[in-house]
Short mmCIF file of C-alpha atoms in Angstrom, two decimals:
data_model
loop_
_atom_site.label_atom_id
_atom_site.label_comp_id
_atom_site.label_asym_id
_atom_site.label_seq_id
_atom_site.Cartn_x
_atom_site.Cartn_y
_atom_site.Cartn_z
CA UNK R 1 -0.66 5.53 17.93
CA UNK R 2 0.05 2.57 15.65
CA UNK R 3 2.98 3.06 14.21
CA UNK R 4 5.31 1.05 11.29
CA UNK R 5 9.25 2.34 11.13
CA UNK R 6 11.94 0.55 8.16
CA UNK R 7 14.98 1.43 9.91
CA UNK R 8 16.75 1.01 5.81
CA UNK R 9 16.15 3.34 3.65
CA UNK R 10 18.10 1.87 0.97
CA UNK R 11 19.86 -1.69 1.16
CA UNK R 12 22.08 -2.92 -2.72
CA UNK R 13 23.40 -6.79 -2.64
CA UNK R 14 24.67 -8.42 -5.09
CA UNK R 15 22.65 -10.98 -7.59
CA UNK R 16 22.05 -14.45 -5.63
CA UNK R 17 22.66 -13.00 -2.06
CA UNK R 18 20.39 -13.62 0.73
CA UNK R 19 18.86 -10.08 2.09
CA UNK R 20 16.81 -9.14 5.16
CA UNK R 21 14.65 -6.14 5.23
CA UNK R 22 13.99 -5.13 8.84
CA UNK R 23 10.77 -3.51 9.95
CA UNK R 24 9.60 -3.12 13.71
CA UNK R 25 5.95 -1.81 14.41
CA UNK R 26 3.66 -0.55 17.70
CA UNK R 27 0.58 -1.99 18.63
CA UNK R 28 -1.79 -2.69 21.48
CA UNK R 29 -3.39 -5.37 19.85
CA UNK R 30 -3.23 -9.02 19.96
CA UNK R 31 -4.53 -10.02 16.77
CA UNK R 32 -3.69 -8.45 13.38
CA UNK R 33 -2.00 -8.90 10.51
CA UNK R 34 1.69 -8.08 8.57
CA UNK R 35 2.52 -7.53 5.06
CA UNK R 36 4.97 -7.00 3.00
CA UNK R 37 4.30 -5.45 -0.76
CA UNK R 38 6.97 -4.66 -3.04
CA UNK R 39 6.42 -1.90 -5.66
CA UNK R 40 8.85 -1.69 -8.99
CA UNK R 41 9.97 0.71 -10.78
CA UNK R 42 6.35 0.02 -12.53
CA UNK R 43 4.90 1.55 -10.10
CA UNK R 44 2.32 -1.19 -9.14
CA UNK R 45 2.25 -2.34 -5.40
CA UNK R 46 2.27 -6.01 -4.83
CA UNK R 47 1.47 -8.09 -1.90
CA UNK R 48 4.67 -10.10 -1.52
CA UNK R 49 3.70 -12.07 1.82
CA UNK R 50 1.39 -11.87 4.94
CA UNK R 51 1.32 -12.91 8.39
CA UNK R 52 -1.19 -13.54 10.85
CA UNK R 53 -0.13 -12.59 14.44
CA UNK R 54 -2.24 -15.53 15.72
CA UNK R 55 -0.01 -18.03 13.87
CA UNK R 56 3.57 -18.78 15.48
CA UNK R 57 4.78 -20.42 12.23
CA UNK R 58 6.55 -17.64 10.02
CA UNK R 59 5.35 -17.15 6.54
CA UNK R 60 6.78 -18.23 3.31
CA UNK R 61 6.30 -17.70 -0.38
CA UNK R 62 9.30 -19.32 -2.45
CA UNK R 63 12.26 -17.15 -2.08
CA UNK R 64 10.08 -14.81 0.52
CA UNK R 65 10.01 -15.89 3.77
CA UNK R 66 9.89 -13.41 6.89
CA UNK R 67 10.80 -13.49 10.89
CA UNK R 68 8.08 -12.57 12.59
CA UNK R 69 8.93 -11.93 16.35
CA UNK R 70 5.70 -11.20 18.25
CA UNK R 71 6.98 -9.94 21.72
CA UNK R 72 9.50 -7.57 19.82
CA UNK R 73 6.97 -6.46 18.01
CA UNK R 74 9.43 -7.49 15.08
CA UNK R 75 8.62 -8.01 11.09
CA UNK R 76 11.84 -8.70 8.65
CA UNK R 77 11.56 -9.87 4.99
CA UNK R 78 14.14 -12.26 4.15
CA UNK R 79 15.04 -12.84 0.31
CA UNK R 80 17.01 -15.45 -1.05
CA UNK R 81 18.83 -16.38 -4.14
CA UNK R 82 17.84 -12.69 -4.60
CA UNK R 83 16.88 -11.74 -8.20
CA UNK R 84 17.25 -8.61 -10.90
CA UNK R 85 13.45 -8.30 -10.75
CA UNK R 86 13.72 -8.36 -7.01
CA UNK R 87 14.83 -4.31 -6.95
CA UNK R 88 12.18 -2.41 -5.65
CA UNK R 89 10.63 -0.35 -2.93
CA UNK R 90 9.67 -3.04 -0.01
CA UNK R 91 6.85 -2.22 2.14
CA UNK R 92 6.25 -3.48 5.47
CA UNK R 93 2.59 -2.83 6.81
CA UNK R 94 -0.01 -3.44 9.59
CA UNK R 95 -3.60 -4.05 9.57
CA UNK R 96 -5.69 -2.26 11.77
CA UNK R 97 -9.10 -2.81 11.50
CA UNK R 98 -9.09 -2.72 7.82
CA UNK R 99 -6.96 0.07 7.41
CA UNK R 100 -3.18 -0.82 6.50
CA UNK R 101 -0.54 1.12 8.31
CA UNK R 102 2.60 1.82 6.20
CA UNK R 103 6.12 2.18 6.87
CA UNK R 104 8.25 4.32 4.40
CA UNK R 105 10.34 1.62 2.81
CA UNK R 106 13.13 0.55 1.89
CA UNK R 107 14.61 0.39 -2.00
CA UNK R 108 16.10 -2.83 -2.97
CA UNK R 109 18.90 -3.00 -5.71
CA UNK R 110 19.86 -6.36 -6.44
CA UNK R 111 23.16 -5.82 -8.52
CA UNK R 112 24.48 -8.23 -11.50
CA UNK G 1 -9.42 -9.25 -15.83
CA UNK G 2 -8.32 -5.75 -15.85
CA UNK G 3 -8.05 -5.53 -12.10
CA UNK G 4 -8.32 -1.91 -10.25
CA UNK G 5 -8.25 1.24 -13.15
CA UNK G 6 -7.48 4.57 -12.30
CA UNK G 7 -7.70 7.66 -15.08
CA UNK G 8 -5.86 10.07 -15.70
CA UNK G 9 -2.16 8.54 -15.10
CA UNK G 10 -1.04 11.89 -15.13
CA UNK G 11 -2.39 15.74 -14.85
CA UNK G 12 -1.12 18.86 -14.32
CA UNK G 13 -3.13 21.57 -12.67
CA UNK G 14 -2.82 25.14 -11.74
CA UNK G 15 -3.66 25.89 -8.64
CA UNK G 16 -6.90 26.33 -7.65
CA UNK G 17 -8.21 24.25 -10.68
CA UNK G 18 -10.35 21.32 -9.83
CA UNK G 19 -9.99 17.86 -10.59
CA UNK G 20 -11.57 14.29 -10.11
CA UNK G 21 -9.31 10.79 -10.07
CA UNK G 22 -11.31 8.21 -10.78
CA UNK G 23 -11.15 4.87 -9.75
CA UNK G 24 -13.22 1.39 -10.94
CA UNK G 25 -12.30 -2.21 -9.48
CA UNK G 26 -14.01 -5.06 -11.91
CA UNK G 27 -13.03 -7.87 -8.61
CA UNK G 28 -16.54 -7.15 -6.81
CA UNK G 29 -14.41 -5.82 -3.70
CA UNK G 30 -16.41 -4.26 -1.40
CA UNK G 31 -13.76 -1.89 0.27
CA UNK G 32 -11.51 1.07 -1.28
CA UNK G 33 -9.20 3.28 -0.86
CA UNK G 34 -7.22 6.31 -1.96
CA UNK G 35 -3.71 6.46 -0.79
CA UNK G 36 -1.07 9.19 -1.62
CA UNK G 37 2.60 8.17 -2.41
CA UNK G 38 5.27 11.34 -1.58
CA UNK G 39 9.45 10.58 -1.38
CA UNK G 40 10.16 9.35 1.54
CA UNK G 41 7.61 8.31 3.10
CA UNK G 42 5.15 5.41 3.06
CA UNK G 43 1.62 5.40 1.50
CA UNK G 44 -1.36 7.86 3.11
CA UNK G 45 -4.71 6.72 3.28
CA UNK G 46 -6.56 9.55 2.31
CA UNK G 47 -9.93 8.61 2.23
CA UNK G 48 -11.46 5.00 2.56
CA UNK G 49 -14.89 3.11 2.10
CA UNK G 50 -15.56 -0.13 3.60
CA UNK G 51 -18.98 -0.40 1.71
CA UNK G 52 -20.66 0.20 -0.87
CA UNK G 53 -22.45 4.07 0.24
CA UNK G 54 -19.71 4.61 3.23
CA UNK G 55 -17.22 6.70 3.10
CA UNK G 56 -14.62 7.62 5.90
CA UNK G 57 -11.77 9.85 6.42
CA UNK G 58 -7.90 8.32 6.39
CA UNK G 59 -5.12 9.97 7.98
CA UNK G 60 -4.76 13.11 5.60
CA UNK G 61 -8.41 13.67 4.10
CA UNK G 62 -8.23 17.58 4.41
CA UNK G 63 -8.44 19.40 0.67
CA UNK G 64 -10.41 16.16 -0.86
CA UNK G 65 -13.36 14.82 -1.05
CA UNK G 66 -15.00 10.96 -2.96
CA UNK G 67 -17.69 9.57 -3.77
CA UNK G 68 -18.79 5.57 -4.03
CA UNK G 69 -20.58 6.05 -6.96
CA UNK G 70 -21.58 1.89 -6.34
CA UNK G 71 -19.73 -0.74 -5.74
CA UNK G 72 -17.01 -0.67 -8.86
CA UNK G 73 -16.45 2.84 -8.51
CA UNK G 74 -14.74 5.48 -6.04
CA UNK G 75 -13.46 8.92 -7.16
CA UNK G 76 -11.46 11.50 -5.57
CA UNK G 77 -12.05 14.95 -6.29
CA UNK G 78 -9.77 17.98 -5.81
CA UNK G 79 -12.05 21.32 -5.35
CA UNK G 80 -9.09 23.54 -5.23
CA UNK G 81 -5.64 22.43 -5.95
CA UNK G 82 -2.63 23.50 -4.03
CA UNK G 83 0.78 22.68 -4.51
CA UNK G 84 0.98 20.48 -1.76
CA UNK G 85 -0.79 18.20 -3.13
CA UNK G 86 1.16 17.11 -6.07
CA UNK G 87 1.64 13.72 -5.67
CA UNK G 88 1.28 9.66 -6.54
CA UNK G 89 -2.30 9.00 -5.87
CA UNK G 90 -3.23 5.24 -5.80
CA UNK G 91 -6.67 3.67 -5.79
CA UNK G 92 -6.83 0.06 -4.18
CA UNK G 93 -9.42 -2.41 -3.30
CA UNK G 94 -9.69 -5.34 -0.95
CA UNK G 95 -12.51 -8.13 -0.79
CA UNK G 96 -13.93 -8.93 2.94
CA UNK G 97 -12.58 -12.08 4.70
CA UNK G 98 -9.35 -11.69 3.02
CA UNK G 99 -7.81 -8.65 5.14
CA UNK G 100 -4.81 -6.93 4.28
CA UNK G 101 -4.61 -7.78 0.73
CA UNK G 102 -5.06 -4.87 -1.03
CA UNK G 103 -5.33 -4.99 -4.72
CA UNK G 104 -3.76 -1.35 -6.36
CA UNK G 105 -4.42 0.63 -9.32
CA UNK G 106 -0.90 1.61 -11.49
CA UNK G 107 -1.10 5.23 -9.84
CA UNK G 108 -1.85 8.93 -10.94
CA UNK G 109 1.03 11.19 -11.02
CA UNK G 110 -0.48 14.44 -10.18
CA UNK G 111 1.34 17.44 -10.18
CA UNK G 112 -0.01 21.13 -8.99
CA UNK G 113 1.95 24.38 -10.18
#
C-alpha cells in the first residue's frame, strides 16, 4: 500500500527562522508526483509546491523550497525567513494515478 | 472567479437524518473529489470522479453516496447519518494535464448527534 507518514506532529520556531518539515512516503512507482499544501487556520488548503519524481532538480517557490531524495523515498519542506502567515497545518502528499495520498500533517507556529 | 463552492458550511444532524453537500467548481475541471478532514489525521478521499458521468469509490466511501450532476457539479449525500461521520468535508477539483493540483472548496463542518 502507498503510504505518506509526517513524522512532526507539531513543530513552533521563532519569526525569521529557517524550518524543515519532514515527510517520507512508500511507493512502487517510478514516476509520480509530491506536494506540499498548507491549510490556515481559514481552513482553505493550498498547494504550496510540487515535485515531479522524473526531475532531479528540487523545487522552489520563493521562501518554499523542498529536498526531494528519490532513493529514500524522502520529501521535506524547507521554509525560510519564515513568516506569521506561515502557521498552518503542512501537508505532504503523493499522486497516484490521480488520486492524492495524504499524510496527517504537521502544524506550523511561527512565533513573533 | 469564485473558484470551488461548497453549501452548507455547517449542519447539524440527528442521526439518521439525511443530508446532501453540495459542491460546484466554475474552473471547467473535469475531476472531483470529496475528502473528509478528522484530528489527526490527513484528508480521506471519500468518493472521486475523474469525468464528467464517472464516479468511483475513495478509501472510506461506505455510508455515502454522489452524484456528477455535469461537469460543475458533484454532491455528496448522507442517507442516514451516524455519529461517526461528523466531520470537515471538503470538495476539490483538478483540471487534466496538470496532476496533483487540486483546487479546494472552504469546507463543511458537519456534525451528527
Amino acid at each position: 500500500a502507498q503510504t505518506v507518514t509526517q513524522s512532526q506532529p507539531e513543530m513552533s520556531v521563532q519569526e525569521a527562522e529557517t524550518v524543515t518539515l519532514s515527510c517520507t512516503y512508500d511507493t512502487s512507482e517510478s514516476n509520480y508526483y509530491l506536494f506540499w499544501y498548507k491549510q490556515p487556520p481559514s481552513r482553505q488548503m493550498i498547494l504550496v509546491i510540487r515535485q515531479e519524481a522524473y526531475k532531479q532538480q528540487n523545487a522552489t517557490e520563493n521562501r518554499f523550497s523542498v529536498n526531494f531524495q528519490k532513493a529514500a523515498k524522502s520529501f521535506s519542506l524547507k521554509i525560510s525567513d519564515s513568516q506569521l502567515g506561515d502557521t498552518a497545518m503542512y501537508f505532504c502528499a503523493f499522486d497516484s494515478n490521480y488520486q492524492l495520498i495524504w499524510g496527517a500533517g504537521t502544524k506550523l507556529i511561527i512565533k513573533p | 472567479n469564485a473558484g470551488v463552492t461548497q453549501t452548507p458550511k455547517f449542519q447539524v444532524l440527528k442521526t439518521g437524518q439525511s443530508m446532501t453537500l453540495q459542491c460546484a467548481q466554475d474552473m471547467n475541471h473535469n475531476s472531483m473529489y470529496w475528502y473528509r478532514q478528522d484530528p489527526g489525521m490527513g484528508l480521506r478521499l471519500i468518493y472521486y470522479s475523474a469525468s464528467e458521468g464517472t464516479t468511483d469509490k475513495g478509501e472510506v466511501p461506505n455510508g455515502y453516496n454522489v452524484s456528477r450532476l455535469n461537469k460543475r457539479e458533484f454532491s455528496l449525500r448522507l442517507e442516514s447519518a451516524a455519529p461517526s461521520q461528523t466531520s470537515v468535508y471538503f470538495c476539490a477539483s483538478m483540471r487534466w494535464g496538470n496532476t496533483g493540483e487540486l483546487f479546494f472548496g472552504e469546507g463543511s463542518r458537519l456534525t451528527v448527534l
